[in-house]
Structures are given as structure tokens and as C-alpha cells.
JSON list of C-alpha atoms in Angstrom, two decimals:
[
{"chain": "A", "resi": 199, "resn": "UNK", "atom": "CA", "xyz": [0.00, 0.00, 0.00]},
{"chain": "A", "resi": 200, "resn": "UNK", "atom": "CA", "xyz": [1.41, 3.38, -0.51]},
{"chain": "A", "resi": 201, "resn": "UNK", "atom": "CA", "xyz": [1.46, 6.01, 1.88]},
{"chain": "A", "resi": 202, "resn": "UNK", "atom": "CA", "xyz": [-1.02, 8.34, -1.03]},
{"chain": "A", "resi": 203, "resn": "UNK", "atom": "CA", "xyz": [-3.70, 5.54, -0.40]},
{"chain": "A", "resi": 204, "resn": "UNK", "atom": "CA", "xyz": [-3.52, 4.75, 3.23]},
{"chain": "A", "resi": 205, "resn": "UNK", "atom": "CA", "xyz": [-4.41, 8.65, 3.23]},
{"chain": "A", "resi": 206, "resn": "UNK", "atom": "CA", "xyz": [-7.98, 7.61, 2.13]},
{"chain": "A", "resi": 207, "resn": "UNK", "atom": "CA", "xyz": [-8.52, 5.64, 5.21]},
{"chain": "A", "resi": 208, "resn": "UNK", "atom": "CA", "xyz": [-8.37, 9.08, 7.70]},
{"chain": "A", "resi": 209, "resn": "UNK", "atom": "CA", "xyz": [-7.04, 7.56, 10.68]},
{"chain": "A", "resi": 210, "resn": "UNK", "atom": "CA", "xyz": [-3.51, 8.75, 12.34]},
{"chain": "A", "resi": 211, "resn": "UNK", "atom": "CA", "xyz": [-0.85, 7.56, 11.29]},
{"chain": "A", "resi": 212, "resn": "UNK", "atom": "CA", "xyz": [2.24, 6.08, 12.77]},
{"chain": "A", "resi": 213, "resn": "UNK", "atom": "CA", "xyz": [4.38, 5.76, 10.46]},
{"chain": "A", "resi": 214, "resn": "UNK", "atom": "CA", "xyz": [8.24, 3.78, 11.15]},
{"chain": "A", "resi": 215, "resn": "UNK", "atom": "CA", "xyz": [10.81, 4.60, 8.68]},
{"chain": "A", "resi": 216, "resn": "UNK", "atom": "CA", "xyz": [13.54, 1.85, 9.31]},
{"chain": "A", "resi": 217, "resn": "UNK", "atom": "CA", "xyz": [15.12, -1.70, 7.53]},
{"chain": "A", "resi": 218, "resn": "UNK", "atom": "CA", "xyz": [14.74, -4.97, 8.36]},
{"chain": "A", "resi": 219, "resn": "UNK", "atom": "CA", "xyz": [18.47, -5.36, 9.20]},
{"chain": "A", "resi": 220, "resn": "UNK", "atom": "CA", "xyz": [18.41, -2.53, 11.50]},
{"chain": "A", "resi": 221, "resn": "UNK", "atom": "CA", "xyz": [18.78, -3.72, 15.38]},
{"chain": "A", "resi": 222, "resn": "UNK", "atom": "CA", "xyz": [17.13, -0.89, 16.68]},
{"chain": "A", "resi": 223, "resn": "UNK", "atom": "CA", "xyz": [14.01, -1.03, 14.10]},
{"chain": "A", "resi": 224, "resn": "UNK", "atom": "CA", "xyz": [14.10, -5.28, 14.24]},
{"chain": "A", "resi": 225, "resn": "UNK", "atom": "CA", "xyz": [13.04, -3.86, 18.50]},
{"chain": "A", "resi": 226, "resn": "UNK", "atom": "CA", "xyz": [10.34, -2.04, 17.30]},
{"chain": "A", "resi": 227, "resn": "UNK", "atom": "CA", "xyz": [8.83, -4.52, 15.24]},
{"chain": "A", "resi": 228, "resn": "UNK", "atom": "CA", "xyz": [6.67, -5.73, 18.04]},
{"chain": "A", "resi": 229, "resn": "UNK", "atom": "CA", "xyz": [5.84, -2.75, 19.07]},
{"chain": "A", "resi": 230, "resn": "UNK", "atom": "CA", "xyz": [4.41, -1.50, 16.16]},
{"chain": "A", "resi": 231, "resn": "UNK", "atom": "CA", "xyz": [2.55, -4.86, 15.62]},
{"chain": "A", "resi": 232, "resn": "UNK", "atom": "CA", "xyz": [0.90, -4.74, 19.31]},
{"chain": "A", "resi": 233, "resn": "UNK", "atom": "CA", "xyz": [0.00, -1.61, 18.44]},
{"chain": "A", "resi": 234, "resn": "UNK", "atom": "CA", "xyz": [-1.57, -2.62, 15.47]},
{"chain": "A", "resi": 235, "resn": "UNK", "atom": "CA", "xyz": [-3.65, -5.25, 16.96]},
{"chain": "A", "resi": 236, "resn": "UNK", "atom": "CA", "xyz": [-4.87, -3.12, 20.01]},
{"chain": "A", "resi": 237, "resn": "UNK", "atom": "CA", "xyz": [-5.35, -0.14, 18.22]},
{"chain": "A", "resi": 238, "resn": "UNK", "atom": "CA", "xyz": [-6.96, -1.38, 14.85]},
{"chain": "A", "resi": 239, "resn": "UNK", "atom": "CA", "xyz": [-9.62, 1.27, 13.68]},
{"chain": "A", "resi": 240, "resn": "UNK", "atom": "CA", "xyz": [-8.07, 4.10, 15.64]},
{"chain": "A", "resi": 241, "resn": "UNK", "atom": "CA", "xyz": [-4.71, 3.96, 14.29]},
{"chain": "A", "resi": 242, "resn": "UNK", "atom": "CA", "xyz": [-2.83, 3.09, 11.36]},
{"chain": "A", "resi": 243, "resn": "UNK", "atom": "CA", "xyz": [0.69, 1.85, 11.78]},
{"chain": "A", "resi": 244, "resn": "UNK", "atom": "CA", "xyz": [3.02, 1.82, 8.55]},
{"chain": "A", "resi": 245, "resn": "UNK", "atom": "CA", "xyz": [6.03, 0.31, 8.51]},
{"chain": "A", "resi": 246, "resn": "UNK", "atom": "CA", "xyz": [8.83, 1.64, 5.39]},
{"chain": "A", "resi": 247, "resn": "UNK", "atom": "CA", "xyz": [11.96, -0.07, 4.76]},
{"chain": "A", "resi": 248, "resn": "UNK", "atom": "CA", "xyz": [13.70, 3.18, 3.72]},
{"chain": "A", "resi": 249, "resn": "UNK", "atom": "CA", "xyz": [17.07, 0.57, 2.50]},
{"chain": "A", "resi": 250, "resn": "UNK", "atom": "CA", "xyz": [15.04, -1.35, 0.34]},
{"chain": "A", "resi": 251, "resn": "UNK", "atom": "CA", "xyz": [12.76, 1.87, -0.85]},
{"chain": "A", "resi": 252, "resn": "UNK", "atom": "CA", "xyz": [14.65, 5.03, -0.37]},
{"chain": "A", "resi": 253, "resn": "UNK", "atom": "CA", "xyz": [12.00, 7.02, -1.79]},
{"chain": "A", "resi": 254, "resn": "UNK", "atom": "CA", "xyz": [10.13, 7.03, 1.41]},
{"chain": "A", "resi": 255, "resn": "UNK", "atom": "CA", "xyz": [13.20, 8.81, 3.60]},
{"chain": "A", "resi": 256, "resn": "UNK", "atom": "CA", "xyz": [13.64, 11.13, 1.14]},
{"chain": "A", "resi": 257, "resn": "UNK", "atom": "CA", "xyz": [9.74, 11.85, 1.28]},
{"chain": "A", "resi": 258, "resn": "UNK", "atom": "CA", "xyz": [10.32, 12.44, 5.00]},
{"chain": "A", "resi": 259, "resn": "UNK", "atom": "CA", "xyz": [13.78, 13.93, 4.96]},
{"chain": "A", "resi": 260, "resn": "UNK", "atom": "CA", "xyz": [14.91, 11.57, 7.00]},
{"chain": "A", "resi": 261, "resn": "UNK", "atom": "CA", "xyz": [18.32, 11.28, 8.42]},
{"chain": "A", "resi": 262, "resn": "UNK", "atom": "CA", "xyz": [18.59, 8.52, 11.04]},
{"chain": "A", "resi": 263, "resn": "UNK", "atom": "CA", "xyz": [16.85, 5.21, 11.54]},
{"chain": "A", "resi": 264, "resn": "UNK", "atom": "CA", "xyz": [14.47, 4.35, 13.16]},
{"chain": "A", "resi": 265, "resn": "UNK", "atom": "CA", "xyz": [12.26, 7.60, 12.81]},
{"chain": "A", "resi": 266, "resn": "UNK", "atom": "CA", "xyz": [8.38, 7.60, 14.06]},
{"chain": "A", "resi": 267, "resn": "UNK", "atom": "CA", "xyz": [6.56, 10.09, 12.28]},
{"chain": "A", "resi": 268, "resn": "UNK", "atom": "CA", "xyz": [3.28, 11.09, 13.55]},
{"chain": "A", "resi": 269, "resn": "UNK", "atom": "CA", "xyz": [0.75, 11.93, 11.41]},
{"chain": "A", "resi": 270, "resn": "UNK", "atom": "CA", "xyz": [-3.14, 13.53, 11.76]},
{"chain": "A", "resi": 271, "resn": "UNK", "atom": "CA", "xyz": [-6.25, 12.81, 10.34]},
{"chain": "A", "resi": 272, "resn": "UNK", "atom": "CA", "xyz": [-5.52, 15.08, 6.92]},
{"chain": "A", "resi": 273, "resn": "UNK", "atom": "CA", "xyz": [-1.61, 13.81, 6.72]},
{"chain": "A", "resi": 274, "resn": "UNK", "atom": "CA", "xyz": [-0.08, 16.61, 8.60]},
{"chain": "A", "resi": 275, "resn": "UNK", "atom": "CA", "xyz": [2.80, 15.77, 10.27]},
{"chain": "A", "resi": 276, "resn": "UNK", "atom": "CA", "xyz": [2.46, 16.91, 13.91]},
{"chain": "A", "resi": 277, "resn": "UNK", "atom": "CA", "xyz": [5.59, 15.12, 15.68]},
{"chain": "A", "resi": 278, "resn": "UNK", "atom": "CA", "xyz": [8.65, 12.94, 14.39]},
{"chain": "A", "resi": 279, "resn": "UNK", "atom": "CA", "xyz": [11.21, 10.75, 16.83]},
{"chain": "A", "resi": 280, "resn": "UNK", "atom": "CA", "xyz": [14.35, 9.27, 16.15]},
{"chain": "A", "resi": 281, "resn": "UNK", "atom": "CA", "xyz": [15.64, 6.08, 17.89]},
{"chain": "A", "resi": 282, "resn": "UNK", "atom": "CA", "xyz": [13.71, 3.49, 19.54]},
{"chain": "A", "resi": 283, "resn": "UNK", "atom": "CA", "xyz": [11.02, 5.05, 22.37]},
{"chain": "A", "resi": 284, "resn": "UNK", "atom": "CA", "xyz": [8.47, 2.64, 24.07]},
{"chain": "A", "resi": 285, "resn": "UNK", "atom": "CA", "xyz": [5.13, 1.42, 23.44]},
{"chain": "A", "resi": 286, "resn": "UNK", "atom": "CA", "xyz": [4.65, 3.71, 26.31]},
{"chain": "A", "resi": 287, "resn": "UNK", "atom": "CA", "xyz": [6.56, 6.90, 25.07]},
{"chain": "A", "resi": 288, "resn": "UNK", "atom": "CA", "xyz": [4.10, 6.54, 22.04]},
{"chain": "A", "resi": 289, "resn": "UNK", "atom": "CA", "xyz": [1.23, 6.44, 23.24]},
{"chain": "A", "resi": 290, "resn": "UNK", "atom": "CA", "xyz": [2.14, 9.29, 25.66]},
{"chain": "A", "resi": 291, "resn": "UNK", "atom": "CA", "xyz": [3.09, 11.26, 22.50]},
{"chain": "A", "resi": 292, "resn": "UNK", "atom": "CA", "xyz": [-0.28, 10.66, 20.78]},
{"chain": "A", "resi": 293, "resn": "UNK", "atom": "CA", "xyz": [-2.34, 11.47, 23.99]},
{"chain": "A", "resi": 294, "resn": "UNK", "atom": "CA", "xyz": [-0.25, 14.89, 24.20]},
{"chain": "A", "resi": 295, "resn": "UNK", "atom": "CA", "xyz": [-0.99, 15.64, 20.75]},
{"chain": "A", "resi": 296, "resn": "UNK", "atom": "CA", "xyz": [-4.67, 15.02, 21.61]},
{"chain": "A", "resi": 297, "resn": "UNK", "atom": "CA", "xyz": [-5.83, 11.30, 20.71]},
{"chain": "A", "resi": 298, "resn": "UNK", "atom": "CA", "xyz": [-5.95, 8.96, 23.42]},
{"chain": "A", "resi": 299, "resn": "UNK", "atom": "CA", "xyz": [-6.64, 5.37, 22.05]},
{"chain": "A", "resi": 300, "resn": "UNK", "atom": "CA", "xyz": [-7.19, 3.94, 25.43]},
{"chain": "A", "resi": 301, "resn": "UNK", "atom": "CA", "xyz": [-10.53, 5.84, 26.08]},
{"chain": "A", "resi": 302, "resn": "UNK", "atom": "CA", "xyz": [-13.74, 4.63, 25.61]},
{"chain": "A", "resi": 303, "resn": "UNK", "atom": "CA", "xyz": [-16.66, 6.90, 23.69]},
{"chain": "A", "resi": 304, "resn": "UNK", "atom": "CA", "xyz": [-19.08, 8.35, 25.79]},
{"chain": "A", "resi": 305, "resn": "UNK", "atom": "CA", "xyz": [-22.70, 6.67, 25.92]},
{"chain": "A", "resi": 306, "resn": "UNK", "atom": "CA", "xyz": [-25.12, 8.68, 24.17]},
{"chain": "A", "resi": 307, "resn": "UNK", "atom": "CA", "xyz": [-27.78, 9.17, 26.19]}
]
């Protein structure tokens, strides 16, 4: 899927710019897939092997891997990270920037 058409889906976006062979992004890998499981429907999480497609960091302007790049709603780009931060530290992030997966929706009355 390209990052164009998971636009169409208007969820955020996590998105991990990294390579398979990378230590430091091989660490993340299960983060980003519990995070996919638990947060399926509120979040997107996009992994880019930026050594096997380059095109993606240079989208991004990346210079180090791993990178998480946050992403709203529309696509904006509202915080990036280098290095490896916890399941934690990202969810943290995202509640700061205003989503917070973990609550529930409010009954309607």
C-alpha cells in the first residue's frame, strides 16, 4: 500500500521509517505490531523499509533510523522521533498531541 492511499482511510498515522536489518528497528517490530492489533480502527501503523525503498526517507527527509513520524487525520505531520522510544513513550506522545486510544466513547444518552 502506498502512503497516497492509506491517506484515504483518515485515521492517524504512525508511520516507522527503518530496515529490516536494523537492530534498533528489528526492536520495534513488536511494538508496532501490538500496536496494530490493540489499536486497529483508531490507528494506522506503517512500517517503510527506507534501505530497500529510499523514496520514502527522502519523502520524510529523513536522516537517522528508526524515525516515528506522527501523522493527523488530513496527513499533517504533527511530531517525528528518532531512535527506539516505548510502546509507552508513544502512546504518551499521541495522547499529548490530543488522541488517546485507550478511552472509551461516551454513551449517548
Amino acid at each position: 500500500m502506498t502512503i497516497e492511499a492509506v491517506d484515504a482511510q483518515k485515521l492517524p498515522r504512525l508511520l516507522e521509517l527503518g530496515a529490516d536489518k536494523c537492530i534498533p528497528c528489528k526492536m520495534m517490530k513488536p511494538i508496532l505490531e501490538e500496536l496494530t492489533q490493540e489499536y486497529a480502527g483508531k490507528l494506522q501503523v506503517e512500517f517503510y523499509d527506507v534501505w530497500k525503498n529510499p523514496a520514502y526517507g527522502q519523502q520524510y527527509g529523513i536522516s537517522l533510523i528508526p524515525t516515528q513520524i506522527f501523522l493527523d487525520t488530513t496527513g499533517k505531520e504533527l511530531f517525528r522521533h528518532q531512535g527506539f522510544p516505548s510502546k509507552e513513550d508513544i502512546l504518551a506522545k499521541w495522547k499529548e498531541l490530543g488522541f488517546d486510544f485507550n478511552s472509551s466513547p461516551k454513551a449517548v444518552p
